Amino acid sequence: LAPFGGNLEGVRAASISYFGKEPYRLTPAEAALLVAIPQSPESRRPDRAADRAEAARNRVLARAVGEGVLDPEEAEAAKREEVPGIRKPFPALAPHLADRAREDAPQHVTHRLTIDRDLQIKLEALALEAVEGRGEQLQVAILVADHASGEILGSVGSAGYQADLRQGFVDMTTALRSPGSTLKPLVYALAFDEGLGHPETMIDDRPMAFGAYAPQNFDKLYMGTIRMREALQLSRNIPVVALTDALGPAKLISAMEKAGMKPVYPGDQPGLAVALGGVGVTLSDMVQLYASLARGGVVRPLRWRLDAEGAEGQRVVSEVA
């Protein structure tokens, strides 16, 4: 908590900000500067008053020689080192997840996460690239997990952790969104388990009304009678709504909840529109669902704490499905 000027608190924060390194790598000159600054943190800030900071550092070096901590030659060499004139950008990898970790366990001094540092750096760069030059109303989030272990290896909550027009401070991996067509594989897997068909079963892709609900395909075209395999591969809307009607939307919601998802839908009972994204889910939930499909239909809850248990959950669909 020692003050080092501005919003810097603590030796490690100051070492990273002024020198871009961990404290154990500091030279005698750098260490002496960090001894000097807290005595008058604002007037000795090296990025604003390098001359006063240097003078204070040299006094610490002289004291170190007097106390036998340094020999005179080391101290003279240290005095020739330049005082940093600017603060370096502070590392801020996975800021949204870091916030969540601190809120989850504020008593912990250190939080050990499952994040892969090199992958996280690449994903954050990819997120920035995805929104670049595309206006200020577009936002993106990325979540990468190991489906076998459930470990989250990369988590990008937004293209930039800031209070801009994109509201980058919002963690979009946990925000409710429409899943669009990404629930279709689950609908087909449930239909296979219920004996409503298999990949080669023929199904109609033609205009249909389900009571007052008359869904359309995204391209407004219809392909007639096609195989279920093709209906899923080509993401046709009518066949998947027909299957959801046969299953019952409640069964789809139940399967989502088995997968550890927390779907939010309007009204007391889910409707057929759930199959086409008429439900609120999070990106984390969707990744967990797809990880379950990749594991042969068995849930493995996602985790981002390194010391968290990764026990298997329920079976959502059969391995054959």
PDB file of C-alpha atoms in Angstrom:
ATOM      1  CA  LEU A   1       0.000   0.000   0.000  1.00  0.00           C
ATOM      2  CA  ALA A   2       3.044   2.317   0.005  1.00  0.00           C
ATOM      3  CA  PRO A   3       2.309   5.398  -2.158  1.00  0.00           C
ATOM      4  CA  PHE A   4       4.428   5.900  -5.278  1.00  0.00           C
ATOM      5  CA  GLY A   5       2.747   8.900  -6.865  1.00  0.00           C
ATOM      6  CA  GLY A   6      -0.534   9.218  -8.720  1.00  0.00           C
ATOM      7  CA  ASN A   7      -2.605   6.051  -8.440  1.00  0.00           C
ATOM      8  CA  LEU A   8       0.360   3.731  -7.852  1.00  0.00           C
ATOM      9  CA  GLU A   9       0.304   1.764  -4.616  1.00  0.00           C
ATOM     10  CA  GLY A  10       2.760  -0.925  -3.613  1.00  0.00           C
ATOM     11  CA  VAL A  11       6.334  -1.781  -4.605  1.00  0.00           C
ATOM     12  CA  ARG A  12       5.290  -4.253  -7.293  1.00  0.00           C
ATOM     13  CA  ALA A  13       2.934  -1.796  -8.994  1.00  0.00           C
ATOM     14  CA  ALA A  14       5.641   0.890  -8.968  1.00  0.00           C
ATOM     15  CA  SER A  15       8.304  -1.518 -10.260  1.00  0.00           C
ATOM     16  CA  ILE A  16       6.102  -2.583 -13.157  1.00  0.00           C
ATOM     17  CA  SER A  17       4.972   0.962 -13.976  1.00  0.00           C
ATOM     18  CA  TYR A  18       8.317   2.781 -13.738  1.00  0.00           C
ATOM     19  CA  PHE A  19      10.661   0.010 -14.889  1.00  0.00           C
ATOM     20  CA  GLY A  20       8.491  -2.572 -16.666  1.00  0.00           C
ATOM     21  CA  LYS A  21       9.793  -5.424 -14.530  1.00  0.00           C
ATOM     22  CA  GLU A  22       9.105  -7.427 -11.383  1.00  0.00           C
ATOM     23  CA  PRO A  23      10.734  -6.195  -8.133  1.00  0.00           C
ATOM     24  CA  TYR A  24      13.173  -9.123  -7.922  1.00  0.00           C
ATOM     25  CA  ARG A  25      14.836  -7.871 -11.145  1.00  0.00           C
ATOM     26  CA  LEU A  26      15.498  -4.328  -9.916  1.00  0.00           C
ATOM     27  CA  THR A  27      19.018  -2.891 -10.046  1.00  0.00           C
ATOM     28  CA  PRO A  28      20.422  -1.145  -6.932  1.00  0.00           C
ATOM     29  CA  ALA A  29      19.640   2.239  -8.524  1.00  0.00           C
ATOM     30  CA  GLU A  30      16.043   1.255  -9.246  1.00  0.00           C
ATOM     31  CA  ALA A  31      15.574  -0.212  -5.769  1.00  0.00           C
ATOM     32  CA  ALA A  32      16.979   2.965  -4.202  1.00  0.00           C
ATOM     33  CA  LEU A  33      14.513   5.091  -6.180  1.00  0.00           C
ATOM     34  CA  LEU A  34      11.604   3.017  -4.910  1.00  0.00           C
ATOM     35  CA  VAL A  35      12.891   3.460  -1.358  1.00  0.00           C
ATOM     36  CA  ALA A  36      12.972   7.237  -1.848  1.00  0.00           C
ATOM     37  CA  ILE A  37       9.642   7.945  -3.555  1.00  0.00           C
ATOM     38  CA  PRO A  38       7.146   7.040  -0.749  1.00  0.00           C
ATOM     39  CA  GLN A  39       8.719   9.617   1.593  1.00  0.00           C
ATOM     40  CA  SER A  40       7.258  12.320  -0.684  1.00  0.00           C
ATOM     41  CA  PRO A  41       5.390  10.501  -3.444  1.00  0.00           C
ATOM     42  CA  GLU A  42       4.048  13.463  -5.417  1.00  0.00           C
ATOM     43  CA  SER A  43       7.130  15.698  -5.324  1.00  0.00           C
ATOM     44  CA  ARG A  44       9.464  12.788  -6.177  1.00  0.00           C
ATOM     45  CA  ARG A  45       7.465  11.222  -8.996  1.00  0.00           C
ATOM     46  CA  PRO A  46      10.130  10.436 -11.625  1.00  0.00           C
ATOM     47  CA  ASP A  47       7.669  10.995 -14.478  1.00  0.00           C
ATOM     48  CA  ARG A  48       7.016  14.578 -13.288  1.00  0.00           C
ATOM     49  CA  ALA A  49      10.085  15.592 -11.267  1.00  0.00           C
ATOM     50  CA  ALA A  50      13.019  13.503 -12.475  1.00  0.00           C
ATOM     51  CA  ASP A  51      15.610  15.859 -10.931  1.00  0.00           C
ATOM     52  CA  ARG A  52      14.122  15.648  -7.426  1.00  0.00           C
ATOM     53  CA  ALA A  53      13.630  11.910  -7.809  1.00  0.00           C
ATOM     54  CA  GLU A  54      17.279  11.471  -8.826  1.00  0.00           C
ATOM     55  CA  ALA A  55      18.535  13.563  -5.909  1.00  0.00           C
ATOM     56  CA  ALA A  56      16.444  11.562  -3.442  1.00  0.00           C
ATOM     57  CA  ARG A  57      17.626   8.277  -4.982  1.00  0.00           C
ATOM     58  CA  ASN A  58      21.271   9.326  -4.667  1.00  0.00           C
ATOM     59  CA  ARG A  59      20.760  10.151  -0.986  1.00  0.00           C
ATOM     60  CA  VAL A  60      19.406   6.620  -0.466  1.00  0.00           C
ATOM     61  CA  LEU A  61      22.445   5.182  -2.301  1.00  0.00           C
ATOM     62  CA  ALA A  62      24.788   7.201  -0.079  1.00  0.00           C
ATOM     63  CA  ARG A  63      22.965   5.942   3.011  1.00  0.00           C
ATOM     64  CA  ALA A  64      23.265   2.374   1.690  1.00  0.00           C
ATOM     65  CA  VAL A  65      27.037   2.797   1.394  1.00  0.00           C
ATOM     66  CA  GLY A  66      27.205   4.192   4.928  1.00  0.00           C
ATOM     67  CA  GLU A  67      25.262   1.205   6.272  1.00  0.00           C
ATOM     68  CA  GLY A  68      27.431  -1.291   4.399  1.00  0.00           C
ATOM     69  CA  VAL A  69      24.589  -2.438   2.113  1.00  0.00           C
ATOM     70  CA  LEU A  70      26.448  -1.345  -1.050  1.00  0.00           C
ATOM     71  CA  ASP A  71      30.128  -0.755  -1.688  1.00  0.00           C
ATOM     72  CA  PRO A  72      31.138   2.705  -3.020  1.00  0.00           C
ATOM     73  CA  GLU A  73      31.860   1.437  -6.560  1.00  0.00           C
ATOM     74  CA  GLU A  74      28.365  -0.097  -6.864  1.00  0.00           C
ATOM     75  CA  ALA A  75      26.798   3.109  -5.613  1.00  0.00           C
ATOM     76  CA  GLU A  76      28.758   5.280  -8.074  1.00  0.00           C
ATOM     77  CA  ALA A  77      27.691   3.020 -10.955  1.00  0.00           C
ATOM     78  CA  ALA A  78      24.094   3.199  -9.760  1.00  0.00           C
ATOM     79  CA  LYS A  79      24.168   7.017  -9.725  1.00  0.00           C
ATOM     80  CA  ARG A  80      24.940   7.003 -13.453  1.00  0.00           C
ATOM     81  CA  GLU A  81      21.681   5.185 -14.279  1.00  0.00           C
ATOM     82  CA  GLU A  82      18.961   7.382 -15.722  1.00  0.00           C
ATOM     83  CA  VAL A  83      15.757   7.961 -13.802  1.00  0.00           C
ATOM     84  CA  PRO A  84      12.711   6.873 -15.873  1.00  0.00           C
ATOM     85  CA  GLY A  85      10.905   9.906 -17.277  1.00  0.00           C
ATOM     86  CA  ILE A  86       7.644   8.185 -18.177  1.00  0.00           C
ATOM     87  CA  ARG A  87       5.402   5.502 -16.753  1.00  0.00           C
ATOM     88  CA  LYS A  88       5.092   2.332 -18.787  1.00  0.00           C
ATOM     89  CA  PRO A  89       1.694   0.910 -19.804  1.00  0.00           C
ATOM     90  CA  PHE A  90       0.460  -1.261 -16.972  1.00  0.00           C
ATOM     91  CA  PRO A  91      -0.318  -4.905 -17.834  1.00  0.00           C
ATOM     92  CA  ALA A  92      -4.081  -5.384 -17.923  1.00  0.00           C
ATOM     93  CA  LEU A  93      -4.673  -8.834 -19.379  1.00  0.00           C
ATOM     94  CA  ALA A  94      -8.164 -10.291 -18.927  1.00  0.00           C
ATOM     95  CA  PRO A  95      -9.369  -7.243 -16.945  1.00  0.00           C
ATOM     96  CA  HIS A  96     -13.008  -8.347 -16.782  1.00  0.00           C
ATOM     97  CA  LEU A  97     -12.075 -11.756 -15.401  1.00  0.00           C
ATOM     98  CA  ALA A  98      -9.625 -10.120 -12.976  1.00  0.00           C
ATOM     99  CA  ASP A  99     -12.506  -7.980 -11.679  1.00  0.00           C
ATOM    100  CA  ARG A 100     -14.664 -11.065 -11.272  1.00  0.00           C
ATOM    101  CA  ALA A 101     -11.907 -12.910  -9.410  1.00  0.00           C
ATOM    102  CA  ARG A 102     -11.499 -10.044  -6.928  1.00  0.00           C
ATOM    103  CA  GLU A 103     -15.258  -9.743  -6.389  1.00  0.00           C
ATOM    104  CA  ASP A 104     -15.522 -13.514  -5.952  1.00  0.00           C
ATOM    105  CA  ALA A 105     -12.772 -13.704  -3.298  1.00  0.00           C
ATOM    106  CA  PRO A 106     -11.803 -10.226  -2.048  1.00  0.00           C
ATOM    107  CA  GLN A 107      -9.856 -11.756   0.829  1.00  0.00           C
ATOM    108  CA  HIS A 108      -7.269 -13.317  -1.528  1.00  0.00           C
ATOM    109  CA  VAL A 109      -4.070 -11.401  -2.243  1.00  0.00           C
ATOM    110  CA  THR A 110      -3.212 -13.593  -5.255  1.00  0.00           C
ATOM    111  CA  HIS A 111      -5.672 -15.154  -7.696  1.00  0.00           C
ATOM    112  CA  ARG A 112      -4.412 -18.079  -9.789  1.00  0.00           C
ATOM    113  CA  LEU A 113      -6.454 -18.410 -12.959  1.00  0.00           C
ATOM    114  CA  THR A 114      -6.567 -20.976 -15.760  1.00  0.00           C
ATOM    115  CA  ILE A 115      -5.900 -18.287 -18.407  1.00  0.00           C
ATOM    116  CA  ASP A 116      -3.139 -18.992 -20.943  1.00  0.00           C
ATOM    117  CA  ARG A 117      -1.216 -15.686 -21.090  1.00  0.00           C
ATOM    118  CA  ASP A 118       0.048 -15.965 -24.689  1.00  0.00           C
ATOM    119  CA  LEU A 119      -3.374 -17.018 -25.961  1.00  0.00           C
ATOM    120  CA  GLN A 120      -5.057 -14.190 -24.024  1.00  0.00           C
ATOM    121  CA  ILE A 121      -2.741 -11.606 -25.624  1.00  0.00           C
ATOM    122  CA  LYS A 122      -3.626 -12.905 -29.103  1.00  0.00           C
ATOM    123  CA  LEU A 123      -7.359 -13.000 -28.371  1.00  0.00           C
ATOM    124  CA  GLU A 124      -7.400  -9.418 -27.081  1.00  0.00           C
ATOM    125  CA  ALA A 125      -5.606  -8.295 -30.244  1.00  0.00           C
ATOM    126  CA  LEU A 126      -8.117 -10.262 -32.336  1.00  0.00           C
ATOM    127  CA  ALA A 127     -11.038  -8.563 -30.566  1.00  0.00           C
ATOM    128  CA  LEU A 128      -9.603  -5.115 -31.322  1.00  0.00           C
ATOM    129  CA  GLU A 129      -9.074  -6.089 -34.949  1.00  0.00           C
ATOM    130  CA  ALA A 130     -12.658  -7.333 -35.228  1.00  0.00           C
ATOM    131  CA  VAL A 131     -14.217  -3.955 -34.353  1.00  0.00           C
ATOM    132  CA  GLU A 132     -11.616  -1.682 -35.926  1.00  0.00           C
ATOM    133  CA  GLY A 133     -13.099   0.741 -38.443  1.00  0.00           C
ATOM    134  CA  ARG A 134     -16.635  -0.613 -38.000  1.00  0.00           C
ATOM    135  CA  GLY A 135     -18.237   2.200 -36.050  1.00  0.00           C
ATOM    136  CA  GLU A 136     -18.640   2.683 -32.330  1.00  0.00           C
ATOM    137  CA  GLN A 137     -21.802   0.617 -31.799  1.00  0.00           C
ATOM    138  CA  LEU A 138     -20.194  -2.781 -32.387  1.00  0.00           C
ATOM    139  CA  GLN A 139     -18.845  -4.923 -29.549  1.00  0.00           C
ATOM    140  CA  VAL A 140     -17.263  -8.361 -29.404  1.00  0.00           C
ATOM    141  CA  ALA A 141     -16.459 -10.984 -26.760  1.00  0.00           C
ATOM    142  CA  ILE A 142     -14.387 -14.162 -27.019  1.00  0.00           C
ATOM    143  CA  LEU A 143     -14.241 -17.201 -24.743  1.00  0.00           C
ATOM    144  CA  VAL A 144     -11.898 -20.150 -25.300  1.00  0.00           C
ATOM    145  CA  ALA A 145     -12.121 -23.264 -23.137  1.00  0.00           C
ATOM    146  CA  ASP A 146     -10.596 -26.741 -23.051  1.00  0.00           C
ATOM    147  CA  HIS A 147     -13.693 -28.916 -23.392  1.00  0.00           C
ATOM    148  CA  ALA A 148     -11.959 -31.927 -21.816  1.00  0.00           C
ATOM    149  CA  SER A 149     -10.950 -30.214 -18.561  1.00  0.00           C
ATOM    150  CA  GLY A 150     -13.449 -27.334 -18.489  1.00  0.00           C
ATOM    151  CA  GLU A 151     -10.608 -24.839 -18.007  1.00  0.00           C
ATOM    152  CA  ILE A 152     -11.165 -21.393 -19.536  1.00  0.00           C
ATOM    153  CA  LEU A 153      -7.956 -20.591 -21.413  1.00  0.00           C
ATOM    154  CA  GLY A 154      -8.923 -17.175 -22.762  1.00  0.00           C
ATOM    155  CA  SER A 155     -11.619 -14.688 -21.774  1.00  0.00           C
ATOM    156  CA  VAL A 156     -12.124 -11.367 -23.568  1.00  0.00           C
ATOM    157  CA  GLY A 157     -15.082  -9.423 -22.167  1.00  0.00           C
ATOM    158  CA  SER A 158     -14.913  -6.660 -24.790  1.00  0.00           C
ATOM    159  CA  ALA A 159     -12.658  -5.062 -27.380  1.00  0.00           C
ATOM    160  CA  GLY A 160     -11.394  -2.586 -24.792  1.00  0.00           C
ATOM    161  CA  TYR A 161     -11.866  -2.172 -21.046  1.00  0.00           C
ATOM    162  CA  GLN A 162     -13.099   1.407 -21.022  1.00  0.00           C
ATOM    163  CA  ALA A 163     -16.163   3.616 -20.668  1.00  0.00           C
ATOM    164  CA  ASP A 164     -16.541   4.345 -24.393  1.00  0.00           C
ATOM    165  CA  LEU A 165     -19.573   4.270 -26.680  1.00  0.00           C
ATOM    166  CA  ARG A 166     -19.107   0.499 -26.920  1.00  0.00           C
ATOM    167  CA  GLN A 167     -19.391   0.272 -23.117  1.00  0.00           C
ATOM    168  CA  GLY A 168     -16.220  -1.797 -23.033  1.00  0.00           C
ATOM    169  CA  PHE A 169     -16.326  -2.041 -19.240  1.00  0.00           C
ATOM    170  CA  VAL A 170     -19.275  -4.483 -19.562  1.00  0.00           C
ATOM    171  CA  ASP A 171     -18.179  -8.136 -19.522  1.00  0.00           C
ATOM    172  CA  MET A 172     -19.961  -9.485 -22.592  1.00  0.00           C
ATOM    173  CA  THR A 173     -19.033 -13.096 -21.762  1.00  0.00           C
ATOM    174  CA  THR A 174     -21.622 -12.939 -18.963  1.00  0.00           C
ATOM    175  CA  ALA A 175     -24.163 -10.583 -20.619  1.00  0.00           C
ATOM    176  CA  LEU A 176     -27.518 -11.975 -21.784  1.00  0.00           C
ATOM    177  CA  ARG A 177     -27.751 -12.213 -25.576  1.00  0.00           C
ATOM    178  CA  SER A 178     -29.866 -14.006 -28.162  1.00  0.00           C
ATOM    179  CA  PRO A 179     -28.074 -17.189 -29.280  1.00  0.00           C
ATOM    180  CA  GLY A 180     -29.606 -16.943 -32.764  1.00  0.00           C
ATOM    181  CA  SER A 181     -29.280 -20.280 -34.541  1.00  0.00           C
ATOM    182  CA  THR A 182     -26.594 -21.727 -32.288  1.00  0.00           C
ATOM    183  CA  LEU A 183     -29.087 -23.851 -30.306  1.00  0.00           C
ATOM    184  CA  LYS A 184     -29.996 -25.882 -33.414  1.00  0.00           C
ATOM    185  CA  PRO A 185     -27.443 -28.676 -32.814  1.00  0.00           C
ATOM    186  CA  LEU A 186     -28.967 -29.275 -29.369  1.00  0.00           C
ATOM    187  CA  VAL A 187     -32.498 -29.461 -30.852  1.00  0.00           C
ATOM    188  CA  TYR A 188     -31.410 -32.077 -33.390  1.00  0.00           C
ATOM    189  CA  ALA A 189     -29.510 -34.106 -30.757  1.00  0.00           C
ATOM    190  CA  LEU A 190     -32.626 -34.150 -28.538  1.00  0.00           C
ATOM    191  CA  ALA A 191     -34.761 -35.135 -31.532  1.00  0.00           C
ATOM    192  CA  PHE A 192     -32.422 -38.033 -32.315  1.00  0.00           C
ATOM    193  CA  ASP A 193     -32.646 -39.214 -28.697  1.00  0.00           C
ATOM    194  CA  GLU A 194     -36.468 -39.027 -28.829  1.00  0.00           C
ATOM    195  CA  GLY A 195     -36.542 -41.170 -31.965  1.00  0.00           C
ATOM    196  CA  LEU A 196     -37.915 -38.347 -34.122  1.00  0.00           C
ATOM    197  CA  GLY A 197     -35.302 -39.040 -36.747  1.00  0.00           C
ATOM    198  CA  HIS A 198     -31.613 -39.482 -37.531  1.00  0.00           C
ATOM    199  CA  PRO A 199     -29.253 -37.580 -39.865  1.00  0.00           C
ATOM    200  CA  GLU A 200     -30.689 -39.225 -42.999  1.00  0.00           C
ATOM    201  CA  THR A 201     -34.376 -38.808 -42.082  1.00  0.00           C
ATOM    202  CA  MET A 202     -36.294 -36.624 -44.549  1.00  0.00           C
ATOM    203  CA  ILE A 203     -37.922 -33.472 -43.189  1.00  0.00           C
ATOM    204  CA  ASP A 204     -39.931 -30.657 -44.805  1.00  0.00           C
ATOM    205  CA  ASP A 205     -38.545 -27.198 -45.357  1.00  0.00           C
ATOM    206  CA  ARG A 206     -41.680 -25.380 -46.508  1.00  0.00           C
ATOM    207  CA  PRO A 207     -43.918 -22.563 -45.214  1.00  0.00           C
ATOM    208  CA  MET A 208     -45.635 -23.657 -41.996  1.00  0.00           C
ATOM    209  CA  ALA A 209     -47.690 -22.034 -39.257  1.00  0.00           C
ATOM    210  CA  PHE A 210     -47.617 -23.230 -35.659  1.00  0.00           C
ATOM    211  CA  GLY A 211     -50.751 -21.614 -34.310  1.00  0.00           C
ATOM    212  CA  ALA A 212     -50.130 -17.865 -34.551  1.00  0.00           C
ATOM    213  CA  TYR A 213     -46.376 -18.397 -35.022  1.00  0.00           C
ATOM    214  CA  ALA A 214     -45.250 -18.511 -38.665  1.00  0.00           C
ATOM    215  CA  PRO A 215     -41.422 -18.612 -38.794  1.00  0.00           C
ATOM    216  CA  GLN A 216     -39.471 -17.978 -42.003  1.00  0.00           C
ATOM    217  CA  ASN A 217     -36.064 -18.986 -43.260  1.00  0.00           C
ATOM    218  CA  PHE A 218     -33.455 -16.228 -43.122  1.00  0.00           C
ATOM    219  CA  ASP A 219     -33.208 -16.182 -46.958  1.00  0.00           C
ATOM    220  CA  LYS A 220     -37.019 -16.318 -47.408  1.00  0.00           C
ATOM    221  CA  LEU A 221     -36.521 -19.427 -49.591  1.00  0.00           C
ATOM    222  CA  TYR A 222     -37.631 -23.031 -49.050  1.00  0.00           C
ATOM    223  CA  MET A 223     -35.867 -26.216 -50.114  1.00  0.00           C
ATOM    224  CA  GLY A 224     -38.766 -28.683 -49.933  1.00  0.00           C
ATOM    225  CA  THR A 225     -38.017 -32.138 -48.512  1.00  0.00           C
ATOM    226  CA  ILE A 226     -34.389 -32.501 -47.361  1.00  0.00           C
ATOM    227  CA  ARG A 227     -32.363 -34.683 -45.007  1.00  0.00           C
ATOM    228  CA  MET A 228     -32.101 -33.642 -41.363  1.00  0.00           C
ATOM    229  CA  ARG A 229     -28.334 -33.569 -41.836  1.00  0.00           C
ATOM    230  CA  GLU A 230     -28.716 -30.896 -44.548  1.00  0.00           C
ATOM    231  CA  ALA A 231     -31.337 -28.980 -42.582  1.00  0.00           C
ATOM    232  CA  LEU A 232     -28.850 -28.533 -39.737  1.00  0.00           C
ATOM    233  CA  GLN A 233     -25.815 -27.937 -41.951  1.00  0.00           C
ATOM    234  CA  LEU A 234     -27.684 -25.227 -43.896  1.00  0.00           C
ATOM    235  CA  SER A 235     -29.299 -23.824 -40.732  1.00  0.00           C
ATOM    236  CA  ARG A 236     -32.869 -23.977 -42.049  1.00  0.00           C
ATOM    237  CA  ASN A 237     -35.386 -22.488 -39.616  1.00  0.00           C
ATOM    238  CA  ILE A 238     -38.621 -24.300 -40.460  1.00  0.00           C
ATOM    239  CA  PRO A 239     -37.367 -27.877 -39.807  1.00  0.00           C
ATOM    240  CA  VAL A 240     -35.883 -26.990 -36.411  1.00  0.00           C
ATOM    241  CA  VAL A 241     -39.085 -25.264 -35.293  1.00  0.00           C
ATOM    242  CA  ALA A 242     -41.062 -28.335 -36.384  1.00  0.00           C
ATOM    243  CA  LEU A 243     -38.758 -30.566 -34.316  1.00  0.00           C
ATOM    244  CA  THR A 244     -39.055 -28.227 -31.315  1.00  0.00           C
ATOM    245  CA  ASP A 245     -42.841 -28.394 -31.689  1.00  0.00           C
ATOM    246  CA  ALA A 246     -42.663 -32.199 -31.609  1.00  0.00           C
ATOM    247  CA  LEU A 247     -40.288 -32.199 -28.617  1.00  0.00           C
ATOM    248  CA  GLY A 248     -41.996 -29.398 -26.723  1.00  0.00           C
ATOM    249  CA  PRO A 249     -40.070 -26.171 -26.001  1.00  0.00           C
ATOM    250  CA  ALA A 250     -39.935 -27.078 -22.292  1.00  0.00           C
ATOM    251  CA  LYS A 251     -37.755 -30.087 -23.134  1.00  0.00           C
ATOM    252  CA  LEU A 252     -35.302 -27.824 -24.924  1.00  0.00           C
ATOM    253  CA  ILE A 253     -35.172 -25.457 -21.937  1.00  0.00           C
ATOM    254  CA  SER A 254     -34.713 -28.431 -19.592  1.00  0.00           C
ATOM    255  CA  ALA A 255     -31.761 -29.685 -21.651  1.00  0.00           C
ATOM    256  CA  MET A 256     -30.186 -26.223 -21.562  1.00  0.00           C
ATOM    257  CA  GLU A 257     -30.525 -26.162 -17.778  1.00  0.00           C
ATOM    258  CA  LYS A 258     -28.994 -29.652 -17.556  1.00  0.00           C
ATOM    259  CA  ALA A 259     -26.035 -28.247 -19.462  1.00  0.00           C
ATOM    260  CA  GLY A 260     -25.609 -25.657 -16.707  1.00  0.00           C
ATOM    261  CA  MET A 261     -27.185 -22.804 -18.651  1.00  0.00           C
ATOM    262  CA  LYS A 262     -29.579 -20.250 -17.149  1.00  0.00           C
ATOM    263  CA  PRO A 263     -31.921 -19.397 -20.042  1.00  0.00           C
ATOM    264  CA  VAL A 264     -34.192 -16.355 -19.702  1.00  0.00           C
ATOM    265  CA  TYR A 265     -37.370 -16.214 -21.812  1.00  0.00           C
ATOM    266  CA  PRO A 266     -40.460 -13.975 -21.864  1.00  0.00           C
ATOM    267  CA  GLY A 267     -43.624 -15.170 -20.146  1.00  0.00           C
ATOM    268  CA  ASP A 268     -44.233 -18.133 -17.899  1.00  0.00           C
ATOM    269  CA  GLN A 269     -43.752 -20.817 -20.548  1.00  0.00           C
ATOM    270  CA  PRO A 270     -41.121 -20.996 -23.318  1.00  0.00           C
ATOM    271  CA  GLY A 271     -42.414 -20.777 -26.890  1.00  0.00           C
ATOM    272  CA  LEU A 272     -41.230 -22.263 -30.167  1.00  0.00           C
ATOM    273  CA  ALA A 273     -39.161 -19.132 -30.896  1.00  0.00           C
ATOM    274  CA  VAL A 274     -36.612 -20.460 -28.385  1.00  0.00           C
ATOM    275  CA  ALA A 275     -35.271 -22.726 -31.147  1.00  0.00           C
ATOM    276  CA  LEU A 276     -34.372 -19.661 -33.249  1.00  0.00           C
ATOM    277  CA  GLY A 277     -32.807 -17.638 -30.452  1.00  0.00           C
ATOM    278  CA  GLY A 278     -35.878 -16.267 -28.668  1.00  0.00           C
ATOM    279  CA  VAL A 279     -34.187 -16.751 -25.306  1.00  0.00           C
ATOM    280  CA  GLY A 280     -31.488 -14.916 -23.369  1.00  0.00           C
ATOM    281  CA  VAL A 281     -28.255 -16.798 -22.665  1.00  0.00           C
ATOM    282  CA  THR A 282     -24.655 -15.855 -21.949  1.00  0.00           C
ATOM    283  CA  LEU A 283     -21.589 -16.597 -24.040  1.00  0.00           C
ATOM    284  CA  SER A 284     -20.214 -18.606 -21.107  1.00  0.00           C
ATOM    285  CA  ASP A 285     -23.372 -20.735 -21.129  1.00  0.00           C
ATOM    286  CA  MET A 286     -23.121 -21.349 -24.877  1.00  0.00           C
ATOM    287  CA  VAL A 287     -19.460 -22.378 -24.634  1.00  0.00           C
ATOM    288  CA  GLN A 288     -20.350 -24.791 -21.838  1.00  0.00           C
ATOM    289  CA  LEU A 289     -23.136 -26.273 -23.982  1.00  0.00           C
ATOM    290  CA  TYR A 290     -20.843 -26.777 -26.970  1.00  0.00           C
ATOM    291  CA  ALA A 291     -18.144 -28.230 -24.707  1.00  0.00           C
ATOM    292  CA  SER A 292     -20.762 -30.753 -23.543  1.00  0.00           C
ATOM    293  CA  LEU A 293     -21.505 -31.730 -27.138  1.00  0.00           C
ATOM    294  CA  ALA A 294     -17.761 -32.102 -27.768  1.00  0.00           C
ATOM    295  CA  ARG A 295     -17.509 -34.404 -24.742  1.00  0.00           C
ATOM    296  CA  GLY A 296     -20.125 -36.791 -26.125  1.00  0.00           C
ATOM    297  CA  GLY A 297     -23.079 -35.149 -24.395  1.00  0.00           C
ATOM    298  CA  VAL A 298     -21.755 -34.945 -20.813  1.00  0.00           C
ATOM    299  CA  VAL A 299     -21.392 -31.602 -19.020  1.00  0.00           C
ATOM    300  CA  ARG A 300     -18.115 -30.463 -17.526  1.00  0.00           C
ATOM    301  CA  PRO A 301     -18.676 -27.103 -15.836  1.00  0.00           C
ATOM    302  CA  LEU A 302     -16.312 -24.391 -17.039  1.00  0.00           C
ATOM    303  CA  ARG A 303     -13.885 -22.999 -14.470  1.00  0.00           C
ATOM    304  CA  TRP A 304     -11.424 -20.152 -14.404  1.00  0.00           C
ATOM    305  CA  ARG A 305      -9.831 -20.703 -10.993  1.00  0.00           C
ATOM    306  CA  LEU A 306      -6.816 -23.000 -11.156  1.00  0.00           C
ATOM    307  CA  ASP A 307      -7.631 -24.596  -7.796  1.00  0.00           C
ATOM    308  CA  ALA A 308     -11.348 -25.165  -8.537  1.00  0.00           C
ATOM    309  CA  GLU A 309     -12.669 -28.707  -8.813  1.00  0.00           C
ATOM    310  CA  GLY A 310     -13.613 -29.846 -12.310  1.00  0.00           C
ATOM    311  CA  ALA A 311     -16.146 -32.586 -11.654  1.00  0.00           C
ATOM    312  CA  GLU A 312     -18.323 -34.057 -14.411  1.00  0.00           C
ATOM    313  CA  GLY A 313     -21.940 -33.021 -14.521  1.00  0.00           C
ATOM    314  CA  GLN A 314     -25.106 -34.509 -16.025  1.00  0.00           C
ATOM    315  CA  ARG A 315     -25.541 -36.168 -19.391  1.00  0.00           C
ATOM    316  CA  VAL A 316     -27.512 -33.845 -21.670  1.00  0.00           C
ATOM    317  CA  VAL A 317     -27.807 -36.047 -24.774  1.00  0.00           C
ATOM    318  CA  SER A 318     -26.624 -39.535 -25.652  1.00  0.00           C
ATOM    319  CA  GLU A 319     -23.192 -40.063 -27.190  1.00  0.00           C
ATOM    320  CA  VAL A 320     -24.822 -41.476 -30.341  1.00  0.00           C
ATOM    321  CA  ALA A 321     -26.949 -38.335 -30.743  1.00  0.00           C
TER     322      ALA A 321
END
